[in-house]
mmCIF file with all atom_site columns, C-alpha atoms in Angstrom:
data_model
loop_
_atom_site.group_PDB
_atom_site.id
_atom_site.type_symbol
_atom_site.label_atom_id
_atom_site.label_alt_id
_atom_site.label_comp_id
_atom_site.label_asym_id
_atom_site.label_entity_id
_atom_site.label_seq_id
_atom_site.pdbx_PDB_ins_code
_atom_site.Cartn_x
_atom_site.Cartn_y
_atom_site.Cartn_z
_atom_site.occupancy
_atom_site.B_iso_or_equiv
_atom_site.pdbx_formal_charge
_atom_site.auth_seq_id
_atom_site.auth_comp_id
_atom_site.auth_asym_id
_atom_site.auth_atom_id
_atom_site.pdbx_PDB_model_num
ATOM 1   C CA . UNK A 1 1   ? -6.405  -51.673 -15.689 1.00 0.00 ? 1   UNK A CA 1
ATOM 2   C CA . UNK A 1 2   ? -3.249  -51.036 -13.678 1.00 0.00 ? 2   UNK A CA 1
ATOM 3   C CA . UNK A 1 3   ? -2.900  -48.162 -11.199 1.00 0.00 ? 3   UNK A CA 1
ATOM 4   C CA . UNK A 1 4   ? 0.604   -46.875 -10.529 1.00 0.00 ? 4   UNK A CA 1
ATOM 5   C CA . UNK A 1 5   ? 1.632   -45.286 -7.218  1.00 0.00 ? 5   UNK A CA 1
ATOM 6   C CA . UNK A 1 6   ? 4.913   -43.392 -7.505  1.00 0.00 ? 6   UNK A CA 1
ATOM 7   C CA . UNK A 1 7   ? 6.965   -41.674 -4.820  1.00 0.00 ? 7   UNK A CA 1
ATOM 8   C CA . UNK A 1 8   ? 10.282  -39.858 -4.878  1.00 0.00 ? 8   UNK A CA 1
ATOM 9   C CA . UNK A 1 9   ? 12.715  -38.007 -2.606  1.00 0.00 ? 9   UNK A CA 1
ATOM 10  C CA . UNK A 1 10  ? 11.312  -39.291 0.675   1.00 0.00 ? 10  UNK A CA 1
ATOM 11  C CA . UNK A 1 11  ? 14.599  -39.818 2.497   1.00 0.00 ? 11  UNK A CA 1
ATOM 12  C CA . UNK A 1 12  ? 17.820  -38.290 3.725   1.00 0.00 ? 12  UNK A CA 1
ATOM 13  C CA . UNK A 1 13  ? 21.297  -39.813 4.044   1.00 0.00 ? 13  UNK A CA 1
ATOM 14  C CA . UNK A 1 14  ? 20.579  -41.254 7.489   1.00 0.00 ? 14  UNK A CA 1
ATOM 15  C CA . UNK A 1 15  ? 16.975  -42.519 7.027   1.00 0.00 ? 15  UNK A CA 1
ATOM 16  C CA . UNK A 1 16  ? 15.258  -45.506 5.491   1.00 0.00 ? 16  UNK A CA 1
ATOM 17  C CA . UNK A 1 17  ? 15.170  -45.276 1.704   1.00 0.00 ? 17  UNK A CA 1
ATOM 18  C CA . UNK A 1 18  ? 12.308  -44.539 -0.645  1.00 0.00 ? 18  UNK A CA 1
ATOM 19  C CA . UNK A 1 19  ? 12.244  -48.204 -1.749  1.00 0.00 ? 19  UNK A CA 1
ATOM 20  C CA . UNK A 1 20  ? 11.593  -49.383 1.806   1.00 0.00 ? 20  UNK A CA 1
ATOM 21  C CA . UNK A 1 21  ? 8.830   -46.830 2.276   1.00 0.00 ? 21  UNK A CA 1
ATOM 22  C CA . UNK A 1 22  ? 7.268   -47.932 -1.025  1.00 0.00 ? 22  UNK A CA 1
ATOM 23  C CA . UNK A 1 23  ? 7.249   -51.556 0.129   1.00 0.00 ? 23  UNK A CA 1
ATOM 24  C CA . UNK A 1 24  ? 5.626   -50.516 3.420   1.00 0.00 ? 24  UNK A CA 1
ATOM 25  C CA . UNK A 1 25  ? 2.896   -48.592 1.529   1.00 0.00 ? 25  UNK A CA 1
ATOM 26  C CA . UNK A 1 26  ? 2.465   -51.576 -0.837  1.00 0.00 ? 26  UNK A CA 1
ATOM 27  C CA . UNK A 1 27  ? 1.855   -53.865 2.170   1.00 0.00 ? 27  UNK A CA 1
ATOM 28  C CA . UNK A 1 28  ? -0.837  -51.532 3.432   1.00 0.00 ? 28  UNK A CA 1
ATOM 29  C CA . UNK A 1 29  ? -2.483  -51.299 0.040   1.00 0.00 ? 29  UNK A CA 1
ATOM 30  C CA . UNK A 1 30  ? -2.441  -55.080 -0.257  1.00 0.00 ? 30  UNK A CA 1
ATOM 31  C CA . UNK A 1 31  ? -5.277  -55.190 2.262   1.00 0.00 ? 31  UNK A CA 1
ATOM 32  C CA . UNK A 1 32  ? -7.585  -53.724 -0.375  1.00 0.00 ? 32  UNK A CA 1
ATOM 33  C CA . UNK A 1 33  ? -5.863  -54.215 -3.709  1.00 0.00 ? 33  UNK A CA 1
ATOM 34  C CA . UNK A 1 34  ? -3.745  -56.826 -5.413  1.00 0.00 ? 34  UNK A CA 1
ATOM 35  C CA . UNK A 1 35  ? -0.103  -55.732 -5.553  1.00 0.00 ? 35  UNK A CA 1
ATOM 36  C CA . UNK A 1 36  ? 1.901   -57.069 -8.467  1.00 0.00 ? 36  UNK A CA 1
ATOM 37  C CA . UNK A 1 37  ? 5.199   -55.535 -7.402  1.00 0.00 ? 37  UNK A CA 1
ATOM 38  C CA . UNK A 1 38  ? 7.314   -52.508 -6.613  1.00 0.00 ? 38  UNK A CA 1
ATOM 39  C CA . UNK A 1 39  ? 9.865   -51.193 -9.083  1.00 0.00 ? 39  UNK A CA 1
ATOM 40  C CA . UNK A 1 40  ? 12.886  -48.882 -8.697  1.00 0.00 ? 40  UNK A CA 1
ATOM 41  C CA . UNK A 1 41  ? 13.751  -46.493 -11.545 1.00 0.00 ? 41  UNK A CA 1
ATOM 42  C CA . UNK A 1 42  ? 17.053  -44.730 -11.909 1.00 0.00 ? 42  UNK A CA 1
ATOM 43  C CA . UNK A 1 43  ? 16.844  -41.048 -12.900 1.00 0.00 ? 43  UNK A CA 1
ATOM 44  C CA . UNK A 1 44  ? 19.425  -38.575 -14.180 1.00 0.00 ? 44  UNK A CA 1
ATOM 45  C CA . UNK A 1 45  ? 22.421  -37.955 -11.854 1.00 0.00 ? 45  UNK A CA 1
ATOM 46  C CA . UNK A 1 46  ? 23.705  -34.413 -12.295 1.00 0.00 ? 46  UNK A CA 1
ATOM 47  C CA . UNK A 1 47  ? 25.070  -31.663 -10.054 1.00 0.00 ? 47  UNK A CA 1
ATOM 48  C CA . UNK A 1 48  ? 22.047  -29.520 -10.990 1.00 0.00 ? 48  UNK A CA 1
ATOM 49  C CA . UNK A 1 49  ? 19.713  -32.058 -9.366  1.00 0.00 ? 49  UNK A CA 1
ATOM 50  C CA . UNK A 1 50  ? 19.541  -32.331 -5.558  1.00 0.00 ? 50  UNK A CA 1
ATOM 51  C CA . UNK A 1 51  ? 19.251  -36.000 -4.559  1.00 0.00 ? 51  UNK A CA 1
ATOM 52  C CA . UNK A 1 52  ? 20.055  -38.123 -1.533  1.00 0.00 ? 52  UNK A CA 1
ATOM 53  C CA . UNK A 1 53  ? 22.263  -40.909 -2.846  1.00 0.00 ? 53  UNK A CA 1
ATOM 54  C CA . UNK A 1 54  ? 21.270  -42.381 -6.219  1.00 0.00 ? 54  UNK A CA 1
ATOM 55  C CA . UNK A 1 55  ? 18.333  -40.272 -7.524  1.00 0.00 ? 55  UNK A CA 1
ATOM 56  C CA . UNK A 1 56  ? 15.929  -43.118 -7.945  1.00 0.00 ? 56  UNK A CA 1
ATOM 57  C CA . UNK A 1 57  ? 12.165  -43.295 -7.473  1.00 0.00 ? 57  UNK A CA 1
ATOM 58  C CA . UNK A 1 58  ? 9.840   -46.197 -6.562  1.00 0.00 ? 58  UNK A CA 1
ATOM 59  C CA . UNK A 1 59  ? 6.533   -47.285 -8.104  1.00 0.00 ? 59  UNK A CA 1
ATOM 60  C CA . UNK A 1 60  ? 3.890   -49.659 -6.771  1.00 0.00 ? 60  UNK A CA 1
ATOM 61  C CA . UNK A 1 61  ? 1.957   -51.603 -9.404  1.00 0.00 ? 61  UNK A CA 1
ATOM 62  C CA . UNK A 1 62  ? -1.729  -52.426 -8.660  1.00 0.00 ? 62  UNK A CA 1
ATOM 63  C CA . UNK A 1 63  ? -2.837  -54.513 -11.645 1.00 0.00 ? 63  UNK A CA 1
ATOM 64  C CA . UNK A 1 64  ? -6.592  -54.785 -10.966 1.00 0.00 ? 64  UNK A CA 1
ATOM 65  C CA . UNK A 1 65  ? -7.317  -51.383 -9.447  1.00 0.00 ? 65  UNK A CA 1
ATOM 66  C CA . UNK A 1 66  ? -9.681  -49.109 -11.347 1.00 0.00 ? 66  UNK A CA 1
ATOM 67  C CA . UNK A 1 67  ? -9.756  -45.422 -12.159 1.00 0.00 ? 67  UNK A CA 1
ATOM 68  C CA . UNK A 1 68  ? -12.358 -44.823 -9.441  1.00 0.00 ? 68  UNK A CA 1
ATOM 69  C CA . UNK A 1 69  ? -9.950  -46.293 -6.864  1.00 0.00 ? 69  UNK A CA 1
ATOM 70  C CA . UNK A 1 70  ? -7.281  -43.632 -7.475  1.00 0.00 ? 70  UNK A CA 1
ATOM 71  C CA . UNK A 1 71  ? -8.463  -41.096 -4.843  1.00 0.00 ? 71  UNK A CA 1
ATOM 72  C CA . UNK A 1 72  ? -8.651  -43.715 -2.112  1.00 0.00 ? 72  UNK A CA 1
ATOM 73  C CA . UNK A 1 73  ? -5.255  -45.153 -3.054  1.00 0.00 ? 73  UNK A CA 1
ATOM 74  C CA . UNK A 1 74  ? -3.767  -41.662 -3.077  1.00 0.00 ? 74  UNK A CA 1
ATOM 75  C CA . UNK A 1 75  ? -5.183  -40.928 0.377   1.00 0.00 ? 75  UNK A CA 1
ATOM 76  C CA . UNK A 1 76  ? -3.685  -44.095 1.857   1.00 0.00 ? 76  UNK A CA 1
ATOM 77  C CA . UNK A 1 77  ? -0.253  -43.406 0.357   1.00 0.00 ? 77  UNK A CA 1
ATOM 78  C CA . UNK A 1 78  ? -0.307  -39.715 1.277   1.00 0.00 ? 78  UNK A CA 1
ATOM 79  C CA . UNK A 1 79  ? -1.224  -40.406 4.931   1.00 0.00 ? 79  UNK A CA 1
ATOM 80  C CA . UNK A 1 80  ? 1.560   -42.969 5.293   1.00 0.00 ? 80  UNK A CA 1
ATOM 81  C CA . UNK A 1 81  ? 4.126   -40.718 3.641   1.00 0.00 ? 81  UNK A CA 1
ATOM 82  C CA . UNK A 1 82  ? 3.229   -37.768 5.826   1.00 0.00 ? 82  UNK A CA 1
ATOM 83  C CA . UNK A 1 83  ? 3.305   -39.971 8.955   1.00 0.00 ? 83  UNK A CA 1
ATOM 84  C CA . UNK A 1 84  ? 6.808   -41.104 7.940   1.00 0.00 ? 84  UNK A CA 1
ATOM 85  C CA . UNK A 1 85  ? 8.100   -37.692 6.746   1.00 0.00 ? 85  UNK A CA 1
ATOM 86  C CA . UNK A 1 86  ? 11.867  -37.309 7.026   1.00 0.00 ? 86  UNK A CA 1
ATOM 87  C CA . UNK A 1 87  ? 13.386  -33.931 7.734   1.00 0.00 ? 87  UNK A CA 1
ATOM 88  C CA . UNK A 1 88  ? 15.504  -32.761 4.807   1.00 0.00 ? 88  UNK A CA 1
ATOM 89  C CA . UNK A 1 89  ? 13.462  -34.682 2.235   1.00 0.00 ? 89  UNK A CA 1
ATOM 90  C CA . UNK A 1 90  ? 11.424  -33.193 -0.573  1.00 0.00 ? 90  UNK A CA 1
ATOM 91  C CA . UNK A 1 91  ? 8.799   -35.864 -1.251  1.00 0.00 ? 91  UNK A CA 1
ATOM 92  C CA . UNK A 1 92  ? 6.361   -36.137 -4.086  1.00 0.00 ? 92  UNK A CA 1
ATOM 93  C CA . UNK A 1 93  ? 3.474   -38.543 -4.673  1.00 0.00 ? 93  UNK A CA 1
ATOM 94  C CA . UNK A 1 94  ? 1.631   -39.352 -7.920  1.00 0.00 ? 94  UNK A CA 1
ATOM 95  C CA . UNK A 1 95  ? -1.074  -41.905 -8.584  1.00 0.00 ? 95  UNK A CA 1
ATOM 96  C CA . UNK A 1 96  ? -2.433  -42.661 -12.071 1.00 0.00 ? 96  UNK A CA 1
ATOM 97  C CA . UNK A 1 97  ? -4.330  -45.327 -13.893 1.00 0.00 ? 97  UNK A CA 1
ATOM 98  C CA . UNK A 1 98  ? -2.896  -46.771 -17.110 1.00 0.00 ? 98  UNK A CA 1
ATOM 99  C CA . UNK A 1 99  ? -5.598  -44.999 -19.137 1.00 0.00 ? 99  UNK A CA 1
ATOM 100 C CA . UNK A 1 100 ? -4.156  -41.587 -18.082 1.00 0.00 ? 100 UNK A CA 1
ATOM 101 C CA . UNK A 1 101 ? -0.628  -42.362 -19.227 1.00 0.00 ? 101 UNK A CA 1
ATOM 102 C CA . UNK A 1 102 ? -0.130  -40.880 -22.673 1.00 0.00 ? 102 UNK A CA 1
ATOM 103 C CA . UNK A 1 103 ? 2.952   -40.683 -24.891 1.00 0.00 ? 103 UNK A CA 1
ATOM 104 C CA . UNK A 1 104 ? 3.709   -37.305 -23.337 1.00 0.00 ? 104 UNK A CA 1
ATOM 105 C CA . UNK A 1 105 ? 4.200   -38.897 -19.917 1.00 0.00 ? 105 UNK A CA 1
ATOM 106 C CA . UNK A 1 106 ? 6.183   -41.819 -21.401 1.00 0.00 ? 106 UNK A CA 1
ATOM 107 C CA . UNK A 1 107 ? 8.465   -39.226 -23.022 1.00 0.00 ? 107 UNK A CA 1
ATOM 108 C CA . UNK A 1 108 ? 8.778   -37.304 -19.733 1.00 0.00 ? 108 UNK A CA 1
ATOM 109 C CA . UNK A 1 109 ? 9.909   -40.488 -18.016 1.00 0.00 ? 109 UNK A CA 1
ATOM 110 C CA . UNK A 1 110 ? 12.495  -41.183 -20.670 1.00 0.00 ? 110 UNK A CA 1
ATOM 111 C CA . UNK A 1 111 ? 13.747  -37.597 -20.538 1.00 0.00 ? 111 UNK A CA 1
ATOM 112 C CA . UNK A 1 112 ? 14.153  -37.779 -16.778 1.00 0.00 ? 112 UNK A CA 1
ATOM 113 C CA . UNK A 1 113 ? 16.873  -40.403 -17.254 1.00 0.00 ? 113 UNK A CA 1
ATOM 114 C CA . UNK A 1 114 ? 19.125  -38.004 -19.142 1.00 0.00 ? 114 UNK A CA 1
ATOM 115 C CA . UNK A 1 115 ? 17.907  -34.409 -18.643 1.00 0.00 ? 115 UNK A CA 1
ATOM 116 C CA . UNK A 1 116 ? 17.291  -31.863 -15.908 1.00 0.00 ? 116 UNK A CA 1
ATOM 117 C CA . UNK A 1 117 ? 13.500  -31.389 -15.740 1.00 0.00 ? 117 UNK A CA 1
ATOM 118 C CA . UNK A 1 118 ? 11.422  -28.918 -13.732 1.00 0.00 ? 118 UNK A CA 1
ATOM 119 C CA . UNK A 1 119 ? 8.549   -28.965 -11.276 1.00 0.00 ? 119 UNK A CA 1
ATOM 120 C CA . UNK A 1 120 ? 6.642   -26.680 -13.597 1.00 0.00 ? 120 UNK A CA 1
ATOM 121 C CA . UNK A 1 121 ? 6.727   -29.226 -16.422 1.00 0.00 ? 121 UNK A CA 1
ATOM 122 C CA . UNK A 1 122 ? 5.798   -32.073 -14.093 1.00 0.00 ? 122 UNK A CA 1
ATOM 123 C CA . UNK A 1 123 ? 2.885   -30.181 -12.567 1.00 0.00 ? 123 UNK A CA 1
ATOM 124 C CA . UNK A 1 124 ? 1.590   -28.991 -15.967 1.00 0.00 ? 124 UNK A CA 1
ATOM 125 C CA . UNK A 1 125 ? 1.734   -32.539 -17.298 1.00 0.00 ? 125 UNK A CA 1
ATOM 126 C CA . UNK A 1 126 ? -0.172  -33.855 -14.302 1.00 0.00 ? 126 UNK A CA 1
ATOM 127 C CA . UNK A 1 127 ? -2.810  -31.126 -14.687 1.00 0.00 ? 127 UNK A CA 1
ATOM 128 C CA . UNK A 1 128 ? -3.276  -31.737 -18.409 1.00 0.00 ? 128 UNK A CA 1
ATOM 129 C CA . UNK A 1 129 ? -3.571  -35.515 -17.892 1.00 0.00 ? 129 UNK A CA 1
ATOM 130 C CA . UNK A 1 130 ? -5.766  -35.186 -14.788 1.00 0.00 ? 130 UNK A CA 1
ATOM 131 C CA . UNK A 1 131 ? -3.217  -37.118 -12.691 1.00 0.00 ? 131 UNK A CA 1
ATOM 132 C CA . UNK A 1 132 ? -3.232  -36.795 -8.915  1.00 0.00 ? 132 UNK A CA 1
ATOM 133 C CA . UNK A 1 133 ? 0.151   -35.262 -7.972  1.00 0.00 ? 133 UNK A CA 1
ATOM 134 C CA . UNK A 1 134 ? 1.250   -33.614 -4.780  1.00 0.00 ? 134 UNK A CA 1
ATOM 135 C CA . UNK A 1 135 ? 4.382   -32.397 -3.091  1.00 0.00 ? 135 UNK A CA 1
ATOM 136 C CA . UNK A 1 136 ? 4.467   -33.459 0.566   1.00 0.00 ? 136 UNK A CA 1
ATOM 137 C CA . UNK A 1 137 ? 7.153   -31.258 2.097   1.00 0.00 ? 137 UNK A CA 1
ATOM 138 C CA . UNK A 1 138 ? 10.428  -29.460 1.643   1.00 0.00 ? 138 UNK A CA 1
ATOM 139 C CA . UNK A 1 139 ? 11.040  -28.056 -1.845  1.00 0.00 ? 139 UNK A CA 1
ATOM 140 C CA . UNK A 1 140 ? 8.586   -30.661 -3.250  1.00 0.00 ? 140 UNK A CA 1
ATOM 141 C CA . UNK A 1 141 ? 11.093  -31.554 -5.970  1.00 0.00 ? 141 UNK A CA 1
ATOM 142 C CA . UNK A 1 142 ? 9.932   -35.160 -5.645  1.00 0.00 ? 142 UNK A CA 1
ATOM 143 C CA . UNK A 1 143 ? 7.002   -34.337 -7.893  1.00 0.00 ? 143 UNK A CA 1
ATOM 144 C CA . UNK A 1 144 ? 9.399   -34.528 -10.841 1.00 0.00 ? 144 UNK A CA 1
ATOM 145 C CA . UNK A 1 145 ? 10.696  -37.999 -10.052 1.00 0.00 ? 145 UNK A CA 1
ATOM 146 C CA . UNK A 1 146 ? 7.312   -39.511 -9.209  1.00 0.00 ? 146 UNK A CA 1
ATOM 147 C CA . UNK A 1 147 ? 5.803   -38.332 -12.538 1.00 0.00 ? 147 UNK A CA 1
ATOM 148 C CA . UNK A 1 148 ? 8.821   -39.728 -14.347 1.00 0.00 ? 148 UNK A CA 1
ATOM 149 C CA . UNK A 1 149 ? 8.450   -42.981 -12.423 1.00 0.00 ? 149 UNK A CA 1
ATOM 150 C CA . UNK A 1 150 ? 4.861   -43.467 -13.597 1.00 0.00 ? 150 UNK A CA 1
ATOM 151 C CA . UNK A 1 151 ? 5.936   -43.050 -17.224 1.00 0.00 ? 151 UNK A CA 1
ATOM 152 C CA . UNK A 1 152 ? 8.859   -45.400 -16.852 1.00 0.00 ? 152 UNK A CA 1
ATOM 153 C CA . UNK A 1 153 ? 6.817   -48.021 -15.016 1.00 0.00 ? 153 UNK A CA 1
ATOM 154 C CA . UNK A 1 154 ? 4.067   -47.954 -17.608 1.00 0.00 ? 154 UNK A CA 1
ATOM 155 C CA . UNK A 1 155 ? 6.553   -48.292 -20.478 1.00 0.00 ? 155 UNK A CA 1
ATOM 156 C CA . UNK A 1 156 ? 7.499   -51.674 -18.966 1.00 0.00 ? 156 UNK A CA 1
ATOM 157 C CA . UNK A 1 157 ? 11.181  -51.781 -19.933 1.00 0.00 ? 157 UNK A CA 1
ATOM 158 C CA . UNK A 1 158 ? 12.954  -49.819 -17.200 1.00 0.00 ? 158 UNK A CA 1
ATOM 159 C CA . UNK A 1 159 ? 14.272  -50.324 -13.733 1.00 0.00 ? 159 UNK A CA 1
ATOM 160 C CA . UNK A 1 160 ? 14.267  -53.356 -11.529 1.00 0.00 ? 160 UNK A CA 1
ATOM 161 C CA . UNK A 1 161 ? 11.853  -54.980 -9.067  1.00 0.00 ? 161 UNK A CA 1
ATOM 162 C CA . UNK A 1 162 ? 12.315  -54.252 -5.384  1.00 0.00 ? 162 UNK A CA 1
ATOM 163 C CA . UNK A 1 163 ? 9.468   -56.669 -4.731  1.00 0.00 ? 163 UNK A CA 1
ATOM 164 C CA . UNK A 1 164 ? 7.600   -59.129 -6.956  1.00 0.00 ? 164 UNK A CA 1
ATOM 165 C CA . UNK A 1 165 ? 6.010   -62.455 -6.106  1.00 0.00 ? 165 UNK A CA 1
ATOM 166 C CA . UNK A 1 166 ? 7.959   -64.244 -3.394  1.00 0.00 ? 166 UNK A CA 1
ATOM 167 C CA . UNK A 1 167 ? 11.347  -63.423 -4.852  1.00 0.00 ? 167 UNK A CA 1
ATOM 168 C CA . UNK A 1 168 ? 12.412  -61.192 -1.969  1.00 0.00 ? 168 UNK A CA 1
ATOM 169 C CA . UNK A 1 169 ? 11.916  -64.104 0.444   1.00 0.00 ? 169 UNK A CA 1
ATOM 170 C CA . UNK A 1 170 ? 14.696  -66.088 -1.275  1.00 0.00 ? 170 UNK A CA 1
ATOM 171 C CA . UNK A 1 171 ? 18.188  -64.954 -0.395  1.00 0.00 ? 171 UNK A CA 1
ATOM 172 C CA . UNK A 1 172 ? 21.698  -66.157 -1.113  1.00 0.00 ? 172 UNK A CA 1
ATOM 173 C CA . UNK A 1 173 ? 22.225  -69.304 -3.146  1.00 0.00 ? 173 UNK A CA 1
ATOM 174 C CA . UNK A 1 174 ? 19.066  -70.772 -4.714  1.00 0.00 ? 174 UNK A CA 1
ATOM 175 C CA . UNK A 1 175 ? 18.025  -72.895 -7.658  1.00 0.00 ? 175 UNK A CA 1
ATOM 176 C CA . UNK A 1 176 ? 16.669  -71.571 -10.905 1.00 0.00 ? 176 UNK A CA 1
ATOM 177 C CA . UNK A 1 177 ? 13.550  -73.652 -10.321 1.00 0.00 ? 177 UNK A CA 1
ATOM 178 C CA . UNK A 1 178 ? 12.934  -71.927 -6.960  1.00 0.00 ? 178 UNK A CA 1
ATOM 179 C CA . UNK A 1 179 ? 13.195  -68.480 -8.521  1.00 0.00 ? 179 UNK A CA 1
ATOM 180 C CA . UNK A 1 180 ? 10.954  -69.364 -11.434 1.00 0.00 ? 180 UNK A CA 1
ATOM 181 C CA . UNK A 1 181 ? 8.328   -70.658 -9.022  1.00 0.00 ? 181 UNK A CA 1
ATOM 182 C CA . UNK A 1 182 ? 8.647   -67.557 -6.862  1.00 0.00 ? 182 UNK A CA 1
ATOM 183 C CA . UNK A 1 183 ? 7.529   -65.109 -9.552  1.00 0.00 ? 183 UNK A CA 1
ATOM 184 C CA . UNK A 1 184 ? 10.331  -64.737 -12.140 1.00 0.00 ? 184 UNK A CA 1
ATOM 185 C CA . UNK A 1 185 ? 9.126   -65.442 -15.699 1.00 0.00 ? 185 UNK A CA 1
ATOM 186 C CA . UNK A 1 186 ? 12.506  -66.073 -17.281 1.00 0.00 ? 186 UNK A CA 1
ATOM 187 C CA . UNK A 1 187 ? 16.209  -66.285 -16.390 1.00 0.00 ? 187 UNK A CA 1
ATOM 188 C CA . UNK A 1 188 ? 18.445  -65.427 -19.307 1.00 0.00 ? 188 UNK A CA 1
ATOM 189 C CA . UNK A 1 189 ? 22.112  -64.706 -19.988 1.00 0.00 ? 189 UNK A CA 1
ATOM 190 C CA . UNK A 1 190 ? 23.206  -61.480 -21.641 1.00 0.00 ? 190 UNK A CA 1
ATOM 191 C CA . UNK A 1 191 ? 23.739  -63.362 -24.878 1.00 0.00 ? 191 UNK A CA 1
ATOM 192 C CA . UNK A 1 192 ? 20.155  -64.680 -24.852 1.00 0.00 ? 192 UNK A CA 1
ATOM 193 C CA . UNK A 1 193 ? 20.455  -68.200 -23.489 1.00 0.00 ? 193 UNK A CA 1
ATOM 194 C CA . UNK A 1 194 ? 17.605  -69.319 -21.241 1.00 0.00 ? 194 UNK A CA 1
ATOM 195 C CA . UNK A 1 195 ? 18.431  -70.828 -17.842 1.00 0.00 ? 195 UNK A CA 1
ATOM 196 C CA . UNK A 1 196 ? 15.900  -73.241 -16.370 1.00 0.00 ? 196 UNK A CA 1
ATOM 197 C CA . UNK A 1 197 ? 18.143  -75.338 -14.141 1.00 0.00 ? 197 UNK A CA 1
ATOM 198 C CA . UNK A 1 198 ? 21.169  -74.839 -11.964 1.00 0.00 ? 198 UNK A CA 1
ATOM 199 C CA . UNK A 1 199 ? 22.306  -72.842 -8.969  1.00 0.00 ? 199 UNK A CA 1
ATOM 200 C CA . UNK A 1 200 ? 21.939  -69.056 -8.964  1.00 0.00 ? 200 UNK A CA 1
ATOM 201 C CA . UNK A 1 201 ? 24.578  -67.538 -6.675  1.00 0.00 ? 201 UNK A CA 1
ATOM 202 C CA . UNK A 1 202 ? 23.235  -64.317 -5.167  1.00 0.00 ? 202 UNK A CA 1
ATOM 203 C CA . UNK A 1 203 ? 25.309  -62.772 -2.355  1.00 0.00 ? 203 UNK A CA 1
ATOM 204 C CA . UNK A 1 204 ? 24.582  -64.121 1.135   1.00 0.00 ? 204 UNK A CA 1
ATOM 205 C CA . UNK A 1 205 ? 21.541  -62.431 2.643   1.00 0.00 ? 205 UNK A CA 1
ATOM 206 C CA . UNK A 1 206 ? 20.595  -60.725 -0.653  1.00 0.00 ? 206 UNK A CA 1
ATOM 207 C CA . UNK A 1 207 ? 17.757  -61.504 -3.052  1.00 0.00 ? 207 UNK A CA 1
ATOM 208 C CA . UNK A 1 208 ? 18.119  -61.391 -6.835  1.00 0.00 ? 208 UNK A CA 1
ATOM 209 C CA . UNK A 1 209 ? 16.905  -58.260 -8.673  1.00 0.00 ? 209 UNK A CA 1
ATOM 210 C CA . UNK A 1 210 ? 14.792  -59.124 -11.720 1.00 0.00 ? 210 UNK A CA 1
ATOM 211 C CA . UNK A 1 211 ? 13.755  -56.467 -14.203 1.00 0.00 ? 211 UNK A CA 1
ATOM 212 C CA . UNK A 1 212 ? 10.523  -55.635 -16.065 1.00 0.00 ? 212 UNK A CA 1
ATOM 213 C CA . UNK A 1 213 ? 11.284  -56.398 -19.697 1.00 0.00 ? 213 UNK A CA 1
ATOM 214 C CA . UNK A 1 214 ? 8.514   -56.451 -22.288 1.00 0.00 ? 214 UNK A CA 1
ATOM 215 C CA . UNK A 1 215 ? 5.871   -57.289 -19.745 1.00 0.00 ? 215 UNK A CA 1
ATOM 216 C CA . UNK A 1 216 ? 7.941   -60.137 -18.267 1.00 0.00 ? 216 UNK A CA 1
ATOM 217 C CA . UNK A 1 217 ? 9.742   -60.406 -14.956 1.00 0.00 ? 217 UNK A CA 1
ATOM 218 C CA . UNK A 1 218 ? 13.260  -61.239 -16.148 1.00 0.00 ? 218 UNK A CA 1
ATOM 219 C CA . UNK A 1 219 ? 16.441  -62.064 -14.265 1.00 0.00 ? 219 UNK A CA 1
ATOM 220 C CA . UNK A 1 220 ? 19.618  -61.384 -16.207 1.00 0.00 ? 220 UNK A CA 1
ATOM 221 C CA . UNK A 1 221 ? 22.593  -63.544 -15.259 1.00 0.00 ? 221 UNK A CA 1
ATOM 222 C CA . UNK A 1 222 ? 26.263  -64.043 -16.152 1.00 0.00 ? 222 UNK A CA 1
ATOM 223 C CA . UNK A 1 223 ? 27.940  -67.441 -16.389 1.00 0.00 ? 223 UNK A CA 1
ATOM 224 C CA . UNK A 1 224 ? 31.497  -67.330 -15.066 1.00 0.00 ? 224 UNK A CA 1
ATOM 225 C CA . UNK A 1 225 ? 33.605  -70.474 -14.854 1.00 0.00 ? 225 UNK A CA 1
ATOM 226 C CA . UNK A 1 226 ? 30.541  -72.608 -14.334 1.00 0.00 ? 226 UNK A CA 1
ATOM 227 C CA . UNK A 1 227 ? 28.958  -70.262 -11.825 1.00 0.00 ? 227 UNK A CA 1
ATOM 228 C CA . UNK A 1 228 ? 25.664  -68.466 -12.549 1.00 0.00 ? 228 UNK A CA 1
ATOM 229 C CA . UNK A 1 229 ? 25.775  -64.976 -11.112 1.00 0.00 ? 229 UNK A CA 1
ATOM 230 C CA . UNK A 1 230 ? 22.706  -62.651 -11.064 1.00 0.00 ? 230 UNK A CA 1
ATOM 231 C CA . UNK A 1 231 ? 23.184  -59.205 -12.584 1.00 0.00 ? 231 UNK A CA 1
ATOM 232 C CA . UNK A 1 232 ? 21.903  -56.115 -10.778 1.00 0.00 ? 232 UNK A CA 1
ATOM 233 C CA . UNK A 1 233 ? 20.710  -53.627 -13.367 1.00 0.00 ? 233 UNK A CA 1
ATOM 234 C CA . UNK A 1 234 ? 19.414  -50.083 -13.098 1.00 0.00 ? 234 UNK A CA 1
#
C-alpha cells in the first residue's frame, strides 16, 4: 500500500522551489518510512491561474506505509511546511493512501493538466474520499495542485522523478550501467530501442530525469551523431 504526500505552491520567485522542499520532507520521512521517490507533475499554465514559475507540484511516494500512518505522515509534512513557509506563497498539502484514490481523483489530476479547476472542487473531492487536505497559508490555492498531484502520481504515467534511488547522486557524463544500477529500470530511445551500454551525456553538474511510465522508472534518450542525450520530460 503506497501513501502519497503532495504539496503545491510553497514558493515565490526568490525562494527555494517546491521540489527542494519535497525532497527535504522526504528525507525527514525516511527516518520512519521507506521513500521510493519524489515526482514532479506539470499542471495547466494559464493566465487565470496564479503560479510562481512553472505551475508544478511535487509528490513523495512511500511504498510500504499504511492507511493508519497517514495522520502521522501528514503531521510531519505540515510541521515542516509551516516552519519553512515563504511569504507570498499559497501552499497546500494532501496525504492519501492508494486505497483512497478513486477514478474521480485520477480524472481530477488529468483535468488539472488542461483546465482551470477550483478550490471548491478540490476540497469537496477530498471530503468525499476522506483524504487529508489542508491549505497552509495565503490564498490556499495549493490545495488544487496537491490533490491533482496525488491523482497523477497514482496513475503512474505522468511527470518525472526529482529523486529516485541513487540517480540524483550521479551528475554529468555517466554510463548506462551506472544509471541502471542506481535505480533506473530502463533506458529507451523515443523510437523504442533499449539502451543497456554506452555513455549517457547529461549536462555537467546535472542528473538525468527519469519518468514514471507504467510502473517503471524510465529514462528517455535521444541518439544524435553517436551521442546519447537524456531527454527532460514534463
